[in-house]
Amino acid sequence: MKKNSWQILRKGGQGGLTLTVDFTSTGRTQACFRDLVPLLTAPGEIWETVAPASGAEDTMSGGDYVERWVKGVRKRERTVDTVIGYCAGAVFAAPLAARLAEHQEVAPNLVLLDPELPNIVGLYRDFHAAADALKTILSPDEITKFHADGQDVQQRYGFEDLSLIGPALAGIFRDAIDVAGQRLGLDEDIRGELGGSFASFVGYLRAATELDPVPLWADATAITSAHSTRRGTVFAREISLDVDHDQMLRHPDVAAAVSELMTGALRMAG
């Protein structure tokens, strides 16, 4: 298991500690918290979750993920002001904030960016999007085969069983990364680590299915995109923005709303 459970996106300064929850090591093309942080006007230190090493997630439950991140915060004796979860990261963000609240006088503010329960439609979407990161290395025929192999998995297994679909997609991704890595001159260990990233993502989603965040989401502020699948879910407050799901973490309107929530301006106004 990776020793560090958190990475620092922005150091120190005035203001408290904000935690962000996301999975960013699948070679995805969507915006991430590293894109959002430079746009934020709210002060304070910002950390992002680090997934366990590839393979370690095989035996980890949803609760194990949360406890790993809680221990990383408590070990440094930090008080958390805000917890922000993006997409399926919102599933983990809710119990993470609840566990941290047990050790703080004031519970962290919970902010959800396009919260989404783990689903296989999204897994297929992320699998096919991953091909975009390989277009400069693999040939057009190889990219076409990548997509075709993924479509074959969908035709064979549909949208029901993550235990079958996840490993099948992860195997296709791993083979494509191995070819790309050889062309780049990467050694076997590095190719293996990169190739295992999609399997790690599958493990992350599997663990998320074990958690029920919806009751905790009722105390959160949700910022939803034009493509939100959770409109109608009960949140303490919902801010609907006409932004694209994949690009919302680099959108200035999202950054403005998050900044106000971090400083408490929107909470006091609401």
Coordinates of N, CA, C and O in Angstrom, one line a residue, residues 111-213:
V111 N -18.9 19.6 0.6 CA -19.3 20.1 -0.7 C -19.1 19.0 -1.7 O -18.1 18.3 -1.8
L112 N -20.2 18.8 -2.6 CA -20.2 17.7 -3.5 C -20.2 18.3 -4.9 O -21.1 19.2 -5.2
L113 N -19.3 17.9 -5.8 CA -19.3 18.4 -7.2 C -19.8 17.3 -8.1 O -19.1 16.3 -8.2
D114 N -21.0 17.5 -8.7 CA -21.6 16.5 -9.5 C -21.5 15.1 -8.8 O -21.0 14.1 -9.4
P115 N -22.1 15.0 -7.6 CA -22.0 13.7 -6.9 C -22.7 12.6 -7.8 O -23.7 12.8 -8.4
E116 N -22.1 11.4 -7.8 CA -22.6 10.3 -8.6 C -22.3 9.0 -7.8 O -21.2 8.8 -7.4
L117 N -23.4 8.2 -7.7 CA -23.2 6.9 -7.2 C -22.4 6.0 -8.3 O -22.6 6.2 -9.5
P118 N -21.6 5.1 -7.9 CA -20.8 4.4 -8.8 C -21.7 3.6 -9.8 O -22.7 3.0 -9.3
N119 N -21.5 3.6 -11.0 CA -22.3 2.9 -12.0 C -21.4 2.5 -13.2 O -20.4 3.1 -13.5
I120 N -21.9 1.4 -13.8 CA -21.1 0.8 -14.9 C -21.2 1.6 -16.2 O -20.2 1.6 -17.0
V121 N -22.2 2.4 -16.3 CA -22.3 3.3 -17.5 C -21.1 4.3 -17.4 O -20.4 4.5 -18.4
G122 N -20.8 4.8 -16.3 CA -19.7 5.7 -16.1 C -18.4 5.0 -16.2 O -17.4 5.6 -16.8
L123 N -18.3 3.7 -15.9 CA -17.0 3.0 -16.0 C -16.7 2.8 -17.5 O -15.6 3.0 -17.9
Y124 N -17.7 2.4 -18.3 CA -17.5 2.3 -19.8 C -17.1 3.7 -20.3 O -16.2 3.7 -21.2
R125 N -17.7 4.7 -19.9 CA -17.4 6.1 -20.4 C -15.9 6.4 -20.1 O -15.2 6.9 -21.0
D126 N -15.5 6.1 -18.9 CA -14.1 6.4 -18.5 C -13.1 5.5 -19.2 O -12.0 6.0 -19.6
F127 N -13.5 4.3 -19.5 CA -12.7 3.4 -20.3 C -12.4 3.9 -21.7 O -11.3 4.0 -22.1
H128 N -13.5 4.3 -22.3 CA -13.3 4.8 -23.7 C -12.6 6.1 -23.7 O -11.8 6.4 -24.7
A129 N -12.8 7.0 -22.7 CA -12.2 8.3 -22.7 C -10.7 8.1 -22.5 O -9.8 8.9 -22.9
A130 N -10.3 7.0 -21.8 CA -8.8 6.7 -21.6 C -8.1 6.6 -22.9 O -6.9 6.8 -22.9
A131 N -8.8 6.2 -24.0 CA -8.1 6.0 -25.2 C -7.5 7.3 -25.8 O -6.6 7.3 -26.5
D132 N -8.2 8.4 -25.4 CA -7.7 9.7 -25.8 C -6.3 10.0 -25.4 O -5.5 10.7 -26.1
A133 N -5.9 9.5 -24.2 CA -4.6 9.7 -23.7 C -3.5 8.9 -24.4 O -2.3 9.2 -24.3
L134 N -4.0 7.9 -25.2 CA -3.1 7.1 -25.9 C -3.0 7.3 -27.4 O -2.2 6.7 -28.1
K135 N -3.7 8.3 -27.9 CA -3.8 8.6 -29.3 C -2.5 9.0 -30.0 O -2.3 8.7 -31.2
T136 N -1.6 9.6 -29.2 CA -0.3 10.0 -29.8 C 0.7 8.9 -29.8 O 1.8 9.1 -30.3
I137 N 0.4 7.8 -29.1 CA 1.3 6.7 -29.0 C 0.9 5.5 -29.8 O 1.7 4.8 -30.6
L138 N -0.4 5.1 -29.7 CA -0.9 4.0 -30.4 C -1.4 4.4 -31.8 O -1.8 5.6 -32.0
S139 N -1.4 3.5 -32.7 CA -1.9 3.7 -34.1 C -3.4 3.9 -34.1 O -4.1 3.4 -33.2
P140 N -4.0 4.5 -35.2 CA -5.4 4.6 -35.3 C -6.1 3.2 -35.3 O -7.2 3.1 -34.7
D141 N -5.5 2.2 -35.9 CA -6.0 0.9 -35.9 C -6.0 0.3 -34.5 O -7.0 -0.4 -34.0
E142 N -5.0 0.6 -33.7 CA -4.9 0.1 -32.3 C -6.0 0.8 -31.4 O -6.6 0.1 -30.6
I143 N -6.2 2.1 -31.6 CA -7.2 2.8 -30.9 C -8.6 2.2 -31.3 O -9.4 2.0 -30.4
T144 N -8.8 2.0 -32.5 CA -10.1 1.4 -33.0 C -10.3 0.1 -32.3 O -11.5 -0.2 -31.8
K145 N -9.3 -0.8 -32.2 CA -9.4 -2.1 -31.6 C -9.7 -1.9 -30.1 O -10.5 -2.7 -29.5
F146 N -9.0 -0.9 -29.5 CA -9.3 -0.7 -28.0 C -10.8 -0.4 -27.8 O -11.4 -1.1 -26.9
H147 N -11.4 0.4 -28.6 CA -12.8 0.7 -28.4 C -13.6 -0.5 -28.8 O -14.6 -0.8 -28.1
A148 N -13.3 -1.2 -29.8 CA -14.0 -2.4 -30.2 C -14.0 -3.5 -29.1 O -15.0 -4.1 -28.9
D149 N -12.9 -3.7 -28.5 CA -12.8 -4.7 -27.5 C -13.6 -4.2 -26.3 O -14.3 -5.1 -25.6
G150 N -13.7 -3.0 -26.0 CA -14.5 -2.5 -24.9 C -16.0 -2.7 -25.2 O -16.8 -3.1 -24.3
Q151 N -16.4 -2.5 -26.5 CA -17.8 -2.7 -26.9 C -18.1 -4.2 -26.8 O -19.3 -4.5 -26.5
D152 N -17.1 -5.0 -27.1 CA -17.4 -6.5 -27.0 C -17.7 -6.9 -25.5 O -18.6 -7.7 -25.3
V153 N -17.0 -6.2 -24.6 CA -17.2 -6.5 -23.2 C -18.6 -6.1 -22.8 O -19.4 -6.8 -22.1
Q154 N -19.0 -4.9 -23.3 CA -20.4 -4.4 -23.1 C -21.5 -5.4 -23.6 O -22.5 -5.6 -23.0
Q155 N -21.2 -5.9 -24.8 CA -22.2 -6.8 -25.4 C -22.2 -8.1 -24.7 O -23.3 -8.7 -24.5
R156 N -21.1 -8.5 -24.1 CA -21.0 -9.8 -23.4 C -21.7 -9.7 -22.0 O -22.4 -10.6 -21.6
Y157 N -21.4 -8.6 -21.3 CA -21.7 -8.5 -19.9 C -22.8 -7.5 -19.6 O -23.4 -7.5 -18.5
G158 N -23.0 -6.6 -20.5 CA -24.1 -5.6 -20.3 C -23.6 -4.6 -19.3 O -22.5 -4.1 -19.2
F159 N -24.6 -4.3 -18.3 CA -24.3 -3.2 -17.3 C -24.6 -3.7 -15.9 O -24.9 -2.9 -15.0
E160 N -24.4 -5.0 -15.7 CA -24.9 -5.6 -14.4 C -23.8 -5.9 -13.4 O -23.9 -5.6 -12.3
D161 N -22.8 -6.6 -13.9 CA -21.9 -7.3 -12.9 C -20.5 -6.6 -13.0 O -19.7 -6.9 -13.9
L162 N -20.2 -5.8 -12.0 CA -18.9 -5.1 -12.0 C -17.7 -6.1 -11.8 O -16.6 -5.9 -12.3
S163 N -18.0 -7.2 -11.1 CA -16.9 -8.2 -10.9 C -16.5 -8.9 -12.2 O -15.3 -9.4 -12.3
L164 N -17.3 -8.9 -13.2 CA -16.9 -9.4 -14.5 C -16.4 -8.3 -15.5 O -15.4 -8.4 -16.2
I165 N -17.2 -7.2 -15.5 CA -16.9 -6.1 -16.4 C -15.6 -5.4 -16.1 O -14.7 -5.1 -17.0
G166 N -15.4 -5.1 -14.8 CA -14.2 -4.4 -14.4 C -12.9 -5.1 -14.8 O -12.0 -4.5 -15.4
P167 N -12.7 -6.3 -14.4 CA -11.4 -7.0 -14.8 C -11.3 -7.1 -16.3 O -10.1 -7.0 -16.8
A168 N -12.4 -7.3 -17.0 CA -12.2 -7.4 -18.5 C -11.8 -6.1 -19.1 O -10.8 -6.1 -20.0
L169 N -12.3 -5.0 -18.7 CA -11.9 -3.7 -19.2 C -10.5 -3.4 -18.7 O -9.7 -2.8 -19.5
A170 N -10.2 -3.7 -17.5 CA -8.8 -3.5 -17.0 C -7.8 -4.3 -17.7 O -6.7 -3.8 -18.0
G171 N -8.1 -5.5 -18.2 CA -7.1 -6.3 -19.0 C -6.8 -5.6 -20.3 O -5.7 -5.6 -20.8
I172 N -7.9 -5.1 -21.0 CA -7.7 -4.4 -22.3 C -6.8 -3.2 -22.1 O -5.9 -2.9 -22.8
F173 N -7.1 -2.4 -21.0 CA -6.4 -1.2 -20.7 C -4.9 -1.5 -20.4 O -4.0 -0.9 -20.9
R174 N -4.7 -2.6 -19.6 CA -3.3 -3.0 -19.3 C -2.5 -3.4 -20.5 O -1.3 -3.0 -20.6
D175 N -3.1 -4.1 -21.4 CA -2.4 -4.5 -22.6 C -2.1 -3.3 -23.5 O -1.0 -3.3 -24.1
A176 N -3.0 -2.4 -23.6 CA -2.7 -1.2 -24.4 C -1.6 -0.3 -23.8 O -0.7 0.2 -24.5
I177 N -1.6 -0.2 -22.5 CA -0.6 0.5 -21.8 C 0.8 -0.2 -22.0 O 1.8 0.5 -22.1
D178 N 0.8 -1.5 -22.0 CA 2.1 -2.2 -22.1 C 2.7 -1.9 -23.5 O 3.9 -1.7 -23.6
V179 N 1.8 -1.9 -24.5 CA 2.3 -1.6 -25.9 C 2.8 -0.2 -25.9 O 3.9 0.1 -26.4
A180 N 2.0 0.7 -25.4 CA 2.4 2.1 -25.4 C 3.7 2.4 -24.7 O 4.6 3.1 -25.1
G181 N 3.8 1.7 -23.5 CA 5.0 1.9 -22.6 C 6.3 1.3 -23.3 O 7.3 1.9 -23.2
Q182 N 6.1 0.2 -24.0 CA 7.3 -0.3 -24.7 C 7.8 0.7 -25.8 O 9.0 0.9 -25.9
R183 N 6.9 1.3 -26.5 CA 7.2 2.3 -27.5 C 7.9 3.5 -26.9 O 8.7 4.2 -27.6
L184 N 7.5 3.8 -25.7 CA 8.2 5.0 -25.0 C 9.4 4.6 -24.3 O 10.1 5.5 -23.7
G185 N 9.8 3.3 -24.3 CA 11.0 2.9 -23.6 C 10.9 2.7 -22.1 O 11.9 2.7 -21.4
L186 N 9.7 2.6 -21.6 CA 9.5 2.4 -20.2 C 9.8 1.0 -19.7 O 9.5 0.1 -20.4
D187 N 10.4 0.9 -18.5 CA 10.7 -0.4 -18.1 C 9.5 -1.2 -17.6 O 8.4 -0.6 -17.5
E188 N 9.6 -2.5 -17.4 CA 8.5 -3.3 -17.1 C 7.7 -2.9 -15.8 O 6.5 -3.0 -15.8
D189 N 8.5 -2.5 -14.8 CA 7.8 -2.1 -13.5 C 6.9 -0.9 -13.7 O 5.8 -0.8 -13.2
I190 N 7.4 0.1 -14.5 CA 6.6 1.3 -14.7 C 5.4 1.0 -15.6 O 4.3 1.5 -15.3
R191 N 5.6 0.1 -16.6 CA 4.5 -0.3 -17.4 C 3.4 -1.0 -16.6 O 2.2 -0.8 -16.7
G192 N 3.9 -1.8 -15.7 CA 3.0 -2.6 -14.8 C 2.2 -1.6 -13.9 O 1.0 -1.8 -13.7
E193 N 2.9 -0.6 -13.3 CA 2.2 0.3 -12.5 C 1.1 1.1 -13.2 O 0.0 1.3 -12.8
L194 N 1.5 1.6 -14.4 CA 0.6 2.4 -15.2 C -0.6 1.5 -15.7 O -1.7 1.9 -15.7
G195 N -0.2 0.3 -16.1 CA -1.3 -0.6 -16.6 C -2.3 -1.0 -15.5 O -3.4 -1.4 -15.8
G196 N -1.8 -1.0 -14.3 CA -2.7 -1.4 -13.2 C -3.6 -0.3 -12.7 O -4.5 -0.6 -11.9
S197 N -3.5 0.9 -13.3 CA -4.2 2.0 -12.8 C -5.7 1.8 -13.0 O -6.5 2.3 -12.2
F198 N -6.1 1.2 -14.1 CA -7.5 1.1 -14.4 C -8.1 0.0 -13.4 O -9.3 0.2 -12.9
A199 N -7.4 -1.0 -13.1 CA -7.8 -2.0 -12.1 C -8.0 -1.4 -10.8 O -8.9 -1.7 -10.0
S200 N -7.1 -0.4 -10.4 CA -7.2 0.3 -9.2 C -8.5 1.1 -9.2 O -9.2 1.2 -8.1
F201 N -8.8 1.7 -10.3 CA -10.1 2.5 -10.4 C -11.3 1.6 -10.2 O -12.2 2.0 -9.6
V202 N -11.2 0.4 -10.8 CA -12.3 -0.5 -10.6 C -12.5 -0.9 -9.2 O -13.6 -0.9 -8.6
G203 N -11.4 -1.1 -8.5 CA -11.4 -1.4 -7.0 C -12.0 -0.2 -6.2 O -12.8 -0.4 -5.3
Y204 N -11.7 1.0 -6.6 CA -12.2 2.2 -6.0 C -13.7 2.3 -6.2 O -14.5 2.5 -5.2
L205 N -14.2 2.0 -7.4 CA -15.7 2.0 -7.6 C -16.3 0.8 -6.8 O -17.4 1.0 -6.3
R206 N -15.7 -0.3 -6.8 CA -16.3 -1.5 -6.1 C -16.4 -1.1 -4.6 O -17.5 -1.4 -4.0
A207 N -15.4 -0.5 -4.0 CA -15.5 -0.1 -2.6 C -16.5 0.9 -2.4 O -17.2 0.9 -1.4
A208 N -16.7 1.8 -3.3 CA -17.7 2.9 -3.2 C -19.1 2.3 -3.2 O -20.1 2.8 -2.5
T209 N -19.4 1.1 -3.9 CA -20.7 0.5 -3.9 C -21.1 0.0 -2.5 O -22.3 -0.3 -2.3
E210 N -20.1 -0.2 -1.6 CA -20.4 -0.7 -0.3 C -20.9 0.4 0.7 O -21.3 0.1 1.8
L211 N -20.8 1.7 0.3 CA -21.1 2.8 1.1 C -22.5 3.3 0.7 O -22.9 3.3 -0.5
D212 N -23.2 3.9 1.7 CA -24.5 4.5 1.4 C -24.4 6.0 1.8 O -24.6 6.3 3.0
P213 N -24.0 6.9 0.9 CA -23.8 8.3 1.3 C -25.0 9.1 1.3 O -25.0 10.3 1.8

